[in-house]
Amino acid sequence: KAVIAQSYERIHRSNLVGMGILPLEFRAGENADTLGLTGEETFSILLNGGNLKVGQDIDIKTSKGTTFQARVRLDTDVEVEYFKNGGILHYVIRKIVRPN
């Protein structure tokens, strides 16, 4: 799951990451209106084979044929791990079950 927005308040972005939802941000000068998005589309988000990095841009395709890039708003390596594990709760449980 993901959310695409023009910007995020710190706590809102952090809450999304904690719940395992990928916060994405439109690139500068772009938004739903400039891209012709109506809210009726479905999105295919290409996650680079799961190899996400802090602040990288990823490709998004819509069901109506529009393609664009958005910035991944995972701002630390720890947030990347939270997302890859489905959120902070899943991350902590896995750490307890499989200690290093």
PDB file of C-alpha atoms in Angstrom:
ATOM      1  CA  LYS A   1       0.000   0.000   0.000  1.00  0.00           C
ATOM      2  CA  ALA A   2       1.112   3.558  -0.691  1.00  0.00           C
ATOM      3  CA  VAL A   3       0.018   7.181  -0.426  1.00  0.00           C
ATOM      4  CA  ILE A   4       1.062   9.832  -2.945  1.00  0.00           C
ATOM      5  CA  ALA A   5       0.978  13.465  -1.775  1.00  0.00           C
ATOM      6  CA  GLN A   6       2.564  16.813  -2.546  1.00  0.00           C
ATOM      7  CA  SER A   7       4.162  16.962   0.909  1.00  0.00           C
ATOM      8  CA  TYR A   8       3.888  15.454   4.391  1.00  0.00           C
ATOM      9  CA  GLU A   9       3.940  16.723   7.927  1.00  0.00           C
ATOM     10  CA  ARG A  10       6.656  14.801   9.755  1.00  0.00           C
ATOM     11  CA  ILE A  11       4.297  12.932  12.087  1.00  0.00           C
ATOM     12  CA  HIS A  12       1.925  11.892   9.280  1.00  0.00           C
ATOM     13  CA  ARG A  13       4.748  10.519   7.162  1.00  0.00           C
ATOM     14  CA  SER A  14       6.206   8.720  10.155  1.00  0.00           C
ATOM     15  CA  ASN A  15       2.815   7.178  11.019  1.00  0.00           C
ATOM     16  CA  LEU A  16       2.444   5.836   7.469  1.00  0.00           C
ATOM     17  CA  VAL A  17       5.870   4.198   7.622  1.00  0.00           C
ATOM     18  CA  GLY A  18       5.053   2.722  11.023  1.00  0.00           C
ATOM     19  CA  MET A  19       1.936   1.101   9.559  1.00  0.00           C
ATOM     20  CA  GLY A  20       3.857  -0.294   6.573  1.00  0.00           C
ATOM     21  CA  ILE A  21       2.372   2.167   4.070  1.00  0.00           C
ATOM     22  CA  LEU A  22       4.811   3.676   1.583  1.00  0.00           C
ATOM     23  CA  PRO A  23       4.743   7.496   1.571  1.00  0.00           C
ATOM     24  CA  LEU A  24       5.424   8.838  -1.923  1.00  0.00           C
ATOM     25  CA  GLU A  25       5.787  12.483  -2.872  1.00  0.00           C
ATOM     26  CA  PHE A  26       5.133  14.095  -6.241  1.00  0.00           C
ATOM     27  CA  ARG A  27       8.258  15.618  -7.776  1.00  0.00           C
ATOM     28  CA  ALA A  28       8.702  19.380  -7.744  1.00  0.00           C
ATOM     29  CA  GLY A  29       6.228  21.087 -10.055  1.00  0.00           C
ATOM     30  CA  GLU A  30       4.008  18.015 -10.327  1.00  0.00           C
ATOM     31  CA  ASN A  31       0.739  17.152  -8.633  1.00  0.00           C
ATOM     32  CA  ALA A  32      -2.465  15.271  -9.393  1.00  0.00           C
ATOM     33  CA  ASP A  33      -3.757  18.144 -11.537  1.00  0.00           C
ATOM     34  CA  THR A  34      -0.610  18.608 -13.655  1.00  0.00           C
ATOM     35  CA  LEU A  35      -0.482  14.851 -14.273  1.00  0.00           C
ATOM     36  CA  GLY A  36      -4.172  14.688 -15.173  1.00  0.00           C
ATOM     37  CA  LEU A  37      -5.014  12.307 -12.319  1.00  0.00           C
ATOM     38  CA  THR A  38      -8.692  12.168 -11.387  1.00  0.00           C
ATOM     39  CA  GLY A  39      -8.734   9.669  -8.516  1.00  0.00           C
ATOM     40  CA  GLU A  40     -10.411   7.012 -10.662  1.00  0.00           C
ATOM     41  CA  GLU A  41      -7.099   5.375 -11.625  1.00  0.00           C
ATOM     42  CA  THR A  42      -5.390   2.365 -10.173  1.00  0.00           C
ATOM     43  CA  PHE A  43      -1.629   2.562  -9.825  1.00  0.00           C
ATOM     44  CA  SER A  44       1.223   0.161 -10.456  1.00  0.00           C
ATOM     45  CA  ILE A  45       4.154   1.183  -8.308  1.00  0.00           C
ATOM     46  CA  LEU A  46       7.458  -0.279  -9.468  1.00  0.00           C
ATOM     47  CA  LEU A  47       9.464  -0.934  -6.308  1.00  0.00           C
ATOM     48  CA  ASN A  48      12.765  -1.802  -7.989  1.00  0.00           C
ATOM     49  CA  GLY A  49      12.451  -5.452  -7.004  1.00  0.00           C
ATOM     50  CA  GLY A  50      12.073  -4.460  -3.342  1.00  0.00           C
ATOM     51  CA  ASN A  51      15.498  -2.820  -3.355  1.00  0.00           C
ATOM     52  CA  LEU A  52      14.337   0.506  -1.935  1.00  0.00           C
ATOM     53  CA  LYS A  53      16.747   3.206  -0.842  1.00  0.00           C
ATOM     54  CA  VAL A  54      16.330   6.376   1.165  1.00  0.00           C
ATOM     55  CA  GLY A  55      14.863   9.157  -0.978  1.00  0.00           C
ATOM     56  CA  GLN A  56      14.979   7.348  -4.316  1.00  0.00           C
ATOM     57  CA  ASP A  57      12.628   8.119  -7.205  1.00  0.00           C
ATOM     58  CA  ILE A  58      10.442   5.274  -8.446  1.00  0.00           C
ATOM     59  CA  ASP A  59       8.253   4.818 -11.519  1.00  0.00           C
ATOM     60  CA  ILE A  60       4.474   4.767 -11.287  1.00  0.00           C
ATOM     61  CA  LYS A  61       2.050   3.735 -14.028  1.00  0.00           C
ATOM     62  CA  THR A  62      -1.675   4.392 -13.964  1.00  0.00           C
ATOM     63  CA  SER A  63      -4.489   2.321 -15.415  1.00  0.00           C
ATOM     64  CA  LYS A  64      -5.144   5.205 -17.828  1.00  0.00           C
ATOM     65  CA  GLY A  65      -1.640   5.058 -19.303  1.00  0.00           C
ATOM     66  CA  THR A  66      -0.004   7.943 -17.450  1.00  0.00           C
ATOM     67  CA  THR A  67       3.506   7.304 -16.163  1.00  0.00           C
ATOM     68  CA  PHE A  68       5.439   9.480 -13.753  1.00  0.00           C
ATOM     69  CA  GLN A  69       8.034   9.346 -11.029  1.00  0.00           C
ATOM     70  CA  ALA A  70       7.566   9.989  -7.330  1.00  0.00           C
ATOM     71  CA  ARG A  71      10.035  10.316  -4.482  1.00  0.00           C
ATOM     72  CA  VAL A  72      10.070   7.584  -1.841  1.00  0.00           C
ATOM     73  CA  ARG A  73       9.738   9.346   1.523  1.00  0.00           C
ATOM     74  CA  LEU A  74      11.550   6.736   3.535  1.00  0.00           C
ATOM     75  CA  ASP A  75      14.079   9.082   5.100  1.00  0.00           C
ATOM     76  CA  THR A  76      16.337   6.684   7.034  1.00  0.00           C
ATOM     77  CA  ASP A  77      17.668   3.163   6.574  1.00  0.00           C
ATOM     78  CA  VAL A  78      15.636   2.113   9.635  1.00  0.00           C
ATOM     79  CA  GLU A  79      12.429   3.334   7.933  1.00  0.00           C
ATOM     80  CA  VAL A  80      13.320   1.287   4.859  1.00  0.00           C
ATOM     81  CA  GLU A  81      13.572  -1.792   7.099  1.00  0.00           C
ATOM     82  CA  TYR A  82      10.237  -0.968   8.792  1.00  0.00           C
ATOM     83  CA  PHE A  83       8.559  -0.745   5.390  1.00  0.00           C
ATOM     84  CA  LYS A  84      10.159  -3.946   4.092  1.00  0.00           C
ATOM     85  CA  ASN A  85       8.823  -5.753   7.175  1.00  0.00           C
ATOM     86  CA  GLY A  86       5.279  -4.403   6.816  1.00  0.00           C
ATOM     87  CA  GLY A  87       5.570  -1.771   9.544  1.00  0.00           C
ATOM     88  CA  ILE A  88       7.221  -1.268  12.895  1.00  0.00           C
ATOM     89  CA  LEU A  89       5.137  -3.881  14.737  1.00  0.00           C
ATOM     90  CA  HIS A  90       6.067  -6.628  12.279  1.00  0.00           C
ATOM     91  CA  TYR A  91       9.703  -5.490  12.409  1.00  0.00           C
ATOM     92  CA  VAL A  92       9.831  -5.713  16.217  1.00  0.00           C
ATOM     93  CA  ILE A  93       8.074  -9.100  16.320  1.00  0.00           C
ATOM     94  CA  ARG A  94      10.529 -10.517  13.775  1.00  0.00           C
ATOM     95  CA  LYS A  95      13.441  -9.217  15.851  1.00  0.00           C
ATOM     96  CA  ILE A  96      12.048 -10.925  18.958  1.00  0.00           C
ATOM     97  CA  VAL A  97      11.360 -14.211  17.180  1.00  0.00           C
ATOM     98  CA  ARG A  98      14.654 -14.244  15.266  1.00  0.00           C
ATOM     99  CA  PRO A  99      17.274 -12.485  17.408  1.00  0.00           C
ATOM    100  CA  ASN A 100      20.668 -11.911  15.774  1.00  0.00           C
TER     101      ASN A 100
END
